[in-house]
Coordinates of C-alpha atoms in Angstrom, one line a residue:
M1 CA 0.3 -0.2 0.1
T2 CA 1.5 3.2 -1.1
N3 CA 2.0 5.8 1.7
I4 CA -0.5 8.5 2.2
D5 CA -0.2 12.2 2.8
P6 CA -3.1 14.2 3.9
T7 CA -1.2 18.0 3.0
K8 CA -1.2 16.4 -1.3
D9 CA -3.7 14.2 -1.6
P10 CA -7.1 14.3 -1.8
I11 CA -9.1 14.3 0.6
I12 CA -12.2 11.4 0.2
K13 CA -8.8 9.5 -0.7
S14 CA -6.4 10.1 2.9
L15 CA -10.0 9.8 4.7
I16 CA -10.7 6.4 2.9
G17 CA -6.9 5.2 3.1
L18 CA -6.3 6.2 6.8
S19 CA -9.4 5.3 8.4
I20 CA -10.4 2.0 6.9
P21 CA -6.4 0.3 9.0
M22 CA -7.8 2.5 11.9
I23 CA -11.4 0.4 11.7
I24 CA -10.6 -2.8 11.0
E25 CA -7.3 -2.3 14.1
S26 CA -9.5 -1.4 16.4
N27 CA -11.3 -4.6 15.4
L28 CA -8.3 -6.5 16.3
Q29 CA -7.5 -5.0 19.8
T30 CA -11.2 -5.6 21.0
I31 CA -10.5 -10.0 18.9
F32 CA -7.2 -9.5 21.4
N33 CA -9.0 -8.7 24.3
L34 CA -11.8 -11.1 23.5
V35 CA -9.0 -14.0 23.3
D36 CA -7.9 -13.8 26.5
T37 CA -11.5 -13.5 28.1
F38 CA -12.3 -16.6 25.9
F39 CA -9.4 -18.4 27.4
V40 CA -9.9 -17.3 31.0
S41 CA -13.9 -18.1 31.8
K42 CA -12.5 -22.3 30.7
I43 CA -10.7 -22.1 33.8
S44 CA -14.0 -20.9 35.9
Y45 CA -16.3 -18.8 37.2
S46 CA -14.5 -16.6 39.4
A47 CA -11.4 -16.4 36.9
I48 CA -13.8 -14.7 34.4
G49 CA -15.3 -11.9 36.7
A50 CA -11.5 -11.7 38.7
L51 CA -10.5 -10.6 34.5
V52 CA -13.4 -8.4 34.1
S53 CA -12.6 -6.2 37.6
S54 CA -8.8 -6.1 36.5
S55 CA -9.3 -5.0 33.6
I56 CA -11.3 -2.2 35.0
L57 CA -8.2 -1.2 36.9
M58 CA -6.5 -1.0 33.6
M59 CA -8.8 1.2 32.3
L60 CA -8.2 4.0 34.5
I61 CA -4.6 3.5 35.0
S62 CA -4.5 3.9 31.0
A63 CA -7.0 6.9 30.9
F64 CA -3.9 8.9 31.1
T65 CA -1.7 7.3 29.3
I66 CA -4.5 7.8 26.0
G67 CA -4.3 11.2 27.2
I68 CA -0.6 11.5 26.8
S69 CA -0.3 9.5 23.7
I70 CA -3.9 12.3 22.7
A71 CA -1.9 15.6 23.5
S72 CA 1.2 14.1 21.3
S73 CA -0.4 13.8 18.1
I74 CA -1.7 16.8 18.9
F75 CA 2.0 18.7 18.7
F76 CA 3.3 15.7 16.2
T77 CA 1.1 15.2 13.3
Q78 CA 1.2 19.5 12.9
S79 CA 4.6 19.4 13.8
Y80 CA 5.1 16.9 10.4
G81 CA 2.4 18.0 8.6
A82 CA 5.0 21.4 8.8
K83 CA 7.8 19.3 7.7
N84 CA 9.6 20.4 10.1
F85 CA 11.0 16.2 11.5
K86 CA 13.2 18.5 14.2
R87 CA 10.0 19.7 16.3
A88 CA 8.1 16.4 15.5
N89 CA 11.3 13.7 17.4
T90 CA 11.3 16.5 20.4
V91 CA 7.6 15.8 20.6
Y92 CA 7.7 12.3 20.1
S93 CA 11.1 11.2 22.6
N94 CA 9.3 13.7 25.5
A95 CA 6.0 12.3 25.7
L96 CA 7.9 8.2 25.1
I97 CA 9.4 9.8 28.4
V98 CA 6.8 10.6 30.2
M99 CA 5.2 7.3 29.1
I100 CA 8.1 5.2 30.7
F101 CA 7.7 7.8 33.7
F102 CA 4.6 7.4 33.9
S103 CA 4.0 3.7 33.6
L104 CA 7.3 3.4 35.7
A105 CA 5.0 5.7 38.9
S106 CA 1.5 3.2 38.3
M107 CA 4.3 -0.3 39.4
L108 CA 4.2 1.5 42.5
L109 CA 1.1 0.2 43.4
Y110 CA 2.4 -3.6 43.7
P111 CA 2.6 -3.6 46.4
F112 CA -0.8 -2.7 47.4
L113 CA -2.6 -4.6 45.4
D114 CA -5.0 -6.5 48.0
N115 CA -6.2 -3.8 49.4
I116 CA -6.8 -2.2 45.9
L117 CA -8.8 -5.1 45.1
S118 CA -10.2 -5.1 48.6
L119 CA -11.9 -1.8 47.4
L120 CA -13.8 -2.7 44.4
G121 CA -15.5 -6.3 46.5
L122 CA -13.5 -8.5 45.8
K123 CA -13.6 -11.7 47.6
D124 CA -12.7 -14.9 47.8
S125 CA -11.1 -17.3 44.1
T126 CA -11.8 -13.7 42.2
L127 CA -9.6 -11.1 44.9
V128 CA -7.3 -13.8 44.4
F129 CA -7.1 -14.7 40.4
A130 CA -6.9 -11.0 40.4
K131 CA -4.4 -10.5 41.9
E132 CA -2.3 -13.3 40.1
F133 CA -3.7 -11.4 36.4
L134 CA -2.0 -7.8 37.9
S135 CA 0.7 -9.1 39.0
I136 CA 1.8 -9.5 36.0
S137 CA 0.0 -6.4 34.1
I138 CA 1.5 -4.1 36.0
L139 CA 4.7 -5.5 35.5
G140 CA 4.3 -5.2 32.6
L141 CA 3.2 -1.5 32.2
P142 CA 6.0 0.3 30.5
I143 CA 5.4 -2.4 26.8
S144 CA 2.2 -2.1 26.7
F145 CA 2.0 2.0 27.9
V146 CA 4.6 2.7 24.6
F147 CA 3.1 -0.3 22.4
G148 CA 0.8 2.9 22.4
L149 CA 2.3 6.0 22.0
N150 CA 4.5 3.6 18.5
S151 CA 0.6 3.4 17.4
S152 CA -0.3 7.0 18.2
T153 CA 2.2 7.7 16.3
L154 CA 2.8 5.9 13.2
K155 CA -1.1 7.0 13.0
S156 CA 0.1 10.3 13.1
M157 CA 2.8 9.7 10.6
S158 CA -0.3 8.2 8.3
L159 CA 1.3 5.4 8.7
P160 CA -2.3 3.3 9.4
H161 CA -1.8 0.4 7.3
K162 CA 1.4 -0.4 9.4
T163 CA 0.3 -0.6 12.6
L164 CA -2.8 -2.5 11.1
L165 CA -0.1 -5.9 10.4
I166 CA 1.6 -4.7 13.7
M167 CA -1.9 -5.2 15.3
L168 CA -3.0 -8.2 13.4
I169 CA 0.7 -10.2 14.0
A170 CA 0.1 -9.1 17.7
T171 CA -3.3 -10.8 17.9
I172 CA -2.2 -14.1 16.6
I173 CA 0.3 -14.2 19.2
N174 CA -1.7 -13.1 21.2
I175 CA -4.3 -16.9 20.2
L176 CA -1.9 -19.0 20.2
L177 CA -0.4 -18.5 23.7
D178 CA -2.8 -18.2 25.6
P179 CA -3.9 -21.8 25.8
L180 CA -0.1 -22.7 26.4
L181 CA 0.5 -21.0 28.8
I182 CA -2.6 -21.2 30.5
F183 CA -3.6 -24.7 30.0
V184 CA -0.3 -26.5 29.3
L185 CA 2.0 -25.1 30.9
K186 CA -0.2 -24.5 34.6
M187 CA -0.2 -21.0 34.7
G188 CA -4.1 -20.0 35.1
V189 CA -5.0 -16.2 34.6
K190 CA -0.7 -15.5 34.6
G191 CA -0.7 -17.1 31.5
A192 CA -2.6 -14.6 30.0
A193 CA -1.0 -11.3 31.2
L194 CA 2.2 -13.1 29.8
A195 CA 0.7 -13.6 26.8
T196 CA -0.6 -10.5 26.8
I197 CA 2.4 -8.5 27.5
F198 CA 5.0 -10.8 25.6
S199 CA 2.9 -9.9 22.1
M200 CA 2.7 -6.0 23.4
F201 CA 6.6 -7.3 23.2
V202 CA 6.8 -8.7 19.5
G203 CA 4.8 -5.4 18.6
V204 CA 6.5 -2.8 19.9
L205 CA 10.2 -4.7 18.5
L206 CA 7.7 -4.7 14.8
Q207 CA 7.0 -1.0 15.9
V208 CA 11.1 -0.1 16.3
S209 CA 11.9 -1.2 13.4
V210 CA 9.2 0.4 10.6
I211 CA 10.2 3.5 12.9
L212 CA 14.1 3.0 12.0
K213 CA 12.7 3.0 7.7
T214 CA 11.8 6.9 8.4
K215 CA 13.4 10.0 9.5
L216 CA 11.6 9.9 13.5
R217 CA 14.4 9.3 16.1
F218 CA 14.1 9.2 20.0
E219 CA 16.2 12.0 21.9
L220 CA 17.5 12.0 25.2
H221 CA 16.9 15.4 26.0
I222 CA 14.4 16.3 27.9
N223 CA 11.7 19.5 27.2
L224 CA 10.6 20.5 30.5
P225 CA 8.4 23.6 29.0
L226 CA 7.2 21.0 26.0
I227 CA 6.4 18.6 28.7
K228 CA 4.2 20.8 30.4
Q229 CA 2.1 21.3 26.9
L230 CA 2.1 18.1 27.2
L231 CA 0.4 17.3 30.8
S232 CA -2.0 20.3 31.0
K233 CA -3.3 18.6 27.2
S234 CA -3.3 15.6 28.9
I235 CA -5.4 15.8 31.4
F236 CA -8.5 17.5 29.7
A237 CA -8.2 13.9 26.9
S238 CA -8.2 12.2 30.1
F239 CA -10.6 13.4 32.1
H240 CA -13.3 13.0 28.6
L241 CA -12.3 9.7 28.7
I242 CA -13.0 9.3 32.8
V243 CA -16.8 10.7 32.1
R244 CA -17.5 8.9 29.4
I245 CA -16.5 5.7 31.1
L246 CA -18.3 6.5 34.3
S247 CA -21.5 7.4 32.6
M248 CA -21.7 5.0 31.2
L249 CA -21.7 3.0 34.6
L250 CA -24.6 5.3 36.0
I251 CA -26.1 5.2 32.7
I252 CA -26.3 0.9 34.1
K253 CA -27.0 1.5 38.1
I254 CA -30.5 3.9 36.8
I255 CA -31.0 1.3 34.5
A256 CA -31.6 -0.8 37.3
I257 CA -33.1 0.8 39.4
Q258 CA -36.2 0.0 36.3
S259 CA -35.4 -3.6 35.4
Q260 CA -32.3 -5.7 36.0
T261 CA -33.3 -7.8 32.3
A262 CA -33.4 -4.3 31.0
I263 CA -29.2 -3.9 31.7
S264 CA -29.2 -7.2 29.9
S265 CA -31.2 -4.9 26.8
Y266 CA -28.6 -2.1 27.1
S267 CA -26.1 -4.7 27.2
I268 CA -27.0 -6.4 23.2
V269 CA -27.9 -2.2 21.9
T270 CA -24.8 -1.8 23.0
R271 CA -22.2 -4.9 22.1
I272 CA -24.4 -4.3 18.8
Y273 CA -24.0 -0.5 18.4
Q274 CA -19.8 -1.1 18.7
I275 CA -19.5 -2.0 15.4
L276 CA -20.4 1.6 14.1
L277 CA -19.0 2.5 17.6
F278 CA -15.1 1.6 16.1
M279 CA -15.7 2.8 12.7
I280 CA -17.0 6.3 14.3
F281 CA -13.4 5.9 16.2
G282 CA -11.8 5.4 12.9
I283 CA -12.8 8.3 11.0
S284 CA -12.3 10.3 13.6
N285 CA -8.7 9.4 13.7
A286 CA -8.3 9.9 9.8
A287 CA -10.3 13.5 10.2
A288 CA -7.4 14.2 13.4
V289 CA -4.2 13.2 11.1
I290 CA -5.5 15.4 8.2
V291 CA -6.6 18.6 9.5
G292 CA -3.5 18.5 11.5
Q293 CA -0.8 18.0 9.4
N294 CA -2.3 20.5 7.1
I295 CA -2.2 23.0 10.8
G296 CA 1.3 22.5 10.6
A297 CA 1.5 23.3 7.0
K298 CA -0.4 25.5 6.6
N299 CA -2.6 24.8 4.4
W300 CA -6.2 26.2 5.2
P301 CA -8.7 25.4 1.7
F302 CA -7.4 21.5 2.9
V303 CA -8.7 22.1 6.5
E304 CA -11.2 23.8 5.7
E305 CA -12.1 21.0 3.0
G306 CA -10.5 18.0 5.2
V307 CA -13.8 19.5 8.3
K308 CA -16.0 19.4 6.6
K309 CA -16.0 16.5 4.2
S310 CA -14.9 14.2 7.0
I311 CA -18.3 14.4 9.2
L312 CA -20.4 15.3 6.1
F313 CA -19.2 11.9 4.6
G314 CA -18.2 10.3 7.8
S315 CA -21.4 10.7 9.2
A316 CA -23.1 10.1 5.8
F317 CA -21.4 6.9 6.2
I318 CA -22.5 6.2 9.3
V319 CA -26.3 7.2 8.8
F320 CA -26.2 4.6 6.2
L321 CA -25.7 1.4 8.4
D322 CA -27.7 2.9 11.1
I323 CA -30.5 2.6 8.7
L324 CA -29.3 -1.3 7.7
L325 CA -28.8 -2.1 11.4
F326 CA -32.5 -0.7 12.3
V327 CA -34.2 -2.2 9.3
F328 CA -32.5 -6.2 11.0
S329 CA -32.7 -4.7 14.2
G330 CA -35.0 -7.7 15.4
I331 CA -33.2 -10.3 13.6
I332 CA -29.6 -9.3 15.5
I333 CA -31.3 -9.2 18.7
K334 CA -32.6 -12.5 18.6
V335 CA -28.8 -13.1 18.1
F336 CA -28.0 -12.8 21.6
T337 CA -31.6 -13.5 23.7
S338 CA -34.9 -15.3 23.0
D339 CA -35.9 -14.2 26.5
K340 CA -39.3 -12.1 25.2
T341 CA -39.2 -9.4 27.4
C342 CA -35.0 -8.8 27.1
F343 CA -36.1 -8.8 23.3
E344 CA -39.1 -6.4 23.5
I345 CA -37.4 -3.3 25.5
A346 CA -33.8 -4.1 23.8
K347 CA -36.1 -3.7 20.3
N348 CA -37.2 -0.4 21.7
A349 CA -34.0 1.2 22.6
F350 CA -32.8 -0.1 19.3
L351 CA -34.7 3.4 18.3
Y352 CA -33.5 5.9 19.5
Y353 CA -29.9 4.2 18.9
A354 CA -30.3 4.5 16.0
L355 CA -32.0 7.7 16.5
S356 CA -28.9 9.2 18.4
Y357 CA -25.8 7.1 16.4
P358 CA -25.7 10.0 13.2
F359 CA -25.5 12.6 16.2
F360 CA -22.9 10.9 18.0
A361 CA -20.8 9.9 14.2
A362 CA -21.1 14.5 13.9
G363 CA -20.6 15.2 17.5
S364 CA -17.6 13.0 18.0
I365 CA -15.9 13.7 14.3
A366 CA -15.7 17.5 14.9
N367 CA -15.3 16.7 19.2
R368 CA -11.6 14.6 17.5
V369 CA -10.4 17.1 15.3
T370 CA -11.5 20.1 17.5
M371 CA -8.4 17.9 19.6
A372 CA -6.7 17.6 16.2
C373 CA -6.3 22.0 16.9
G374 CA -4.8 21.9 19.9
N375 CA -8.5 22.6 22.2
T376 CA -8.0 19.4 24.8
F377 CA -10.6 21.6 27.8
L378 CA -13.5 22.5 25.8
P379 CA -14.1 19.5 24.7
S380 CA -13.7 17.7 27.7
I381 CA -15.8 20.3 29.5
M382 CA -18.2 20.4 27.2
N383 CA -18.9 16.6 27.3
F384 CA -18.8 16.3 31.3
F385 CA -21.8 18.8 30.7
S386 CA -24.1 16.8 27.9
L387 CA -23.1 13.9 30.0
F388 CA -23.3 14.7 33.7
V389 CA -25.0 17.8 33.8
F390 CA -27.3 17.2 31.2
Q391 CA -27.6 13.5 31.1
L392 CA -27.8 11.8 34.2
P393 CA -30.1 13.8 35.9
L394 CA -32.9 13.7 33.2
A395 CA -32.3 9.9 32.9
Y396 CA -33.3 9.3 36.4
F397 CA -36.2 12.5 36.4
L398 CA -37.7 11.4 33.4
S399 CA -37.1 6.7 34.4
M400 CA -39.7 8.0 37.2
H401 CA -42.8 9.1 34.3
I402 CA -41.9 7.1 31.6
K403 CA -39.4 4.5 32.7
L404 CA -36.9 2.7 30.2
N405 CA -38.2 5.0 27.6
G406 CA -36.9 8.2 29.9
I407 CA -33.3 7.0 29.4
W408 CA -33.3 5.5 26.0
L409 CA -35.0 9.3 25.3
S410 CA -31.8 11.0 27.5
I411 CA -29.3 9.1 26.0
L412 CA -31.1 10.6 22.3
L413 CA -31.2 14.0 23.5
A414 CA -27.5 14.4 25.0
N415 CA -26.1 13.1 21.5
I416 CA -28.4 16.1 20.2
L417 CA -27.1 18.7 22.7
N418 CA -23.0 17.1 22.7
F419 CA -23.2 17.8 18.3
L420 CA -24.4 21.4 18.4
L421 CA -21.8 21.8 21.2
N422 CA -19.1 20.1 19.6
M423 CA -19.6 21.9 16.2
A424 CA -19.7 25.6 18.3
I425 CA -16.8 24.2 20.0
L426 CA -15.1 23.5 16.5
K427 CA -16.8 26.2 14.2
Y428 CA -14.6 28.7 16.9
N429 CA -11.5 27.1 16.8
L430 CA -11.3 26.8 13.3
S431 CA -12.3 31.0 13.1
K432 CA -9.0 31.1 15.4
L433 CA -6.0 29.3 13.9
S434 CA -7.4 31.1 10.8
I435 CA -6.7 34.6 12.3
N436 CA -4.6 33.9 14.6
F437 CA -1.9 32.0 12.9
K438 CA 0.6 32.7 15.9
F439 CA -1.4 30.0 17.1
L440 CA 1.0 27.5 15.8
K441 CA 4.4 28.4 16.6
M442 CA 3.4 26.5 20.1
F443 CA 3.4 23.4 17.8
T444 CA 5.4 23.6 14.5
G445 CA 8.1 25.3 16.0
Q446 CA 7.5 28.1 12.7
K447 CA 7.6 31.3 12.7
S448 CA 4.3 33.6 11.9
V449 CA 3.0 34.3 8.6

């Protein structure tokens, strides 16, 4: 596959060429995680409960590193688009230093695993299994964090096909190692954790081999002002992710007040729509690379065209798939449940999700592009407002009057509000960038035009 240059290639070509590998890679990441779940489930019910509980803790720890990756991609993408490779190397090197430092600091949690897991409510064999899994996973944090940063950086260099191939190889290795370590060598859940870490270690080696063929190099030069900027932007990017995770947990709690069966129905619908979710992530990240590189290159016509076409064509594609899902929703839901009550609740929820997802798609693309412009603060605050200030109180209030329909309606209205807010923020940031070229200096190191 030929390399893509978003600063020169037609926008649609860049959007398709970047988003498709990112979408497939996201699905491979899901398969990677499901493989562990499948094999661990063969040990015992306690083991699978321990794996899920441990994953939540790891997700919270990883939220900060994802924020660092997003912050790094903002600076890196714009520097790379400006062909300021020295600045790009500095950004990557300092982001890597921060990642390694944070991963080593996170390993200090190791002596307190029993206390942490007890706070999560784990007991007996579940606690034992969780500690075994985390004892390996926490020690492997440097590898997993570096893997994530390298993957994000290669995508920012318009090389998502390389990250896709590496993810495919890592997934295959994980599939082969899981049964060997878990059952043949009788390592249990420790084997699942070790298989994951080793797979990512091979992935890091492959990433390094790709990086060495580019102009990207690691430089042991600590730039404190840059690190301060990375941290300031990563805090809000991480906050954005944590808010969304917590809101989903609280929505489930509100649903549980009305019906335990509805939790299963909600889980089915969200699992089905995960298909579109990964596509939205792929399109959003591709749009961020296109816009970010062209901001760095000061190619304003491509910035404007990239924003419009990413939102328009990305949303149109999601609408098309959304309609297909809704038309065949009954057939799809029956694959997951034969319970009549569960089916009816899921079918009803599906309608609200189908109506809301075009707004969610457009809002998500706008949100990610705004971050690519360098603003992680406003998107995160608006995300908090639409979910915690608007959706959750509304869901609880409406559920007291129109039951489950009130919860589904709150999700629809929150996605519409989130869309409007993100579009307004994006318009504000693009206007600010087009007027004040000095805003670019902090990202690319270029002189103002």
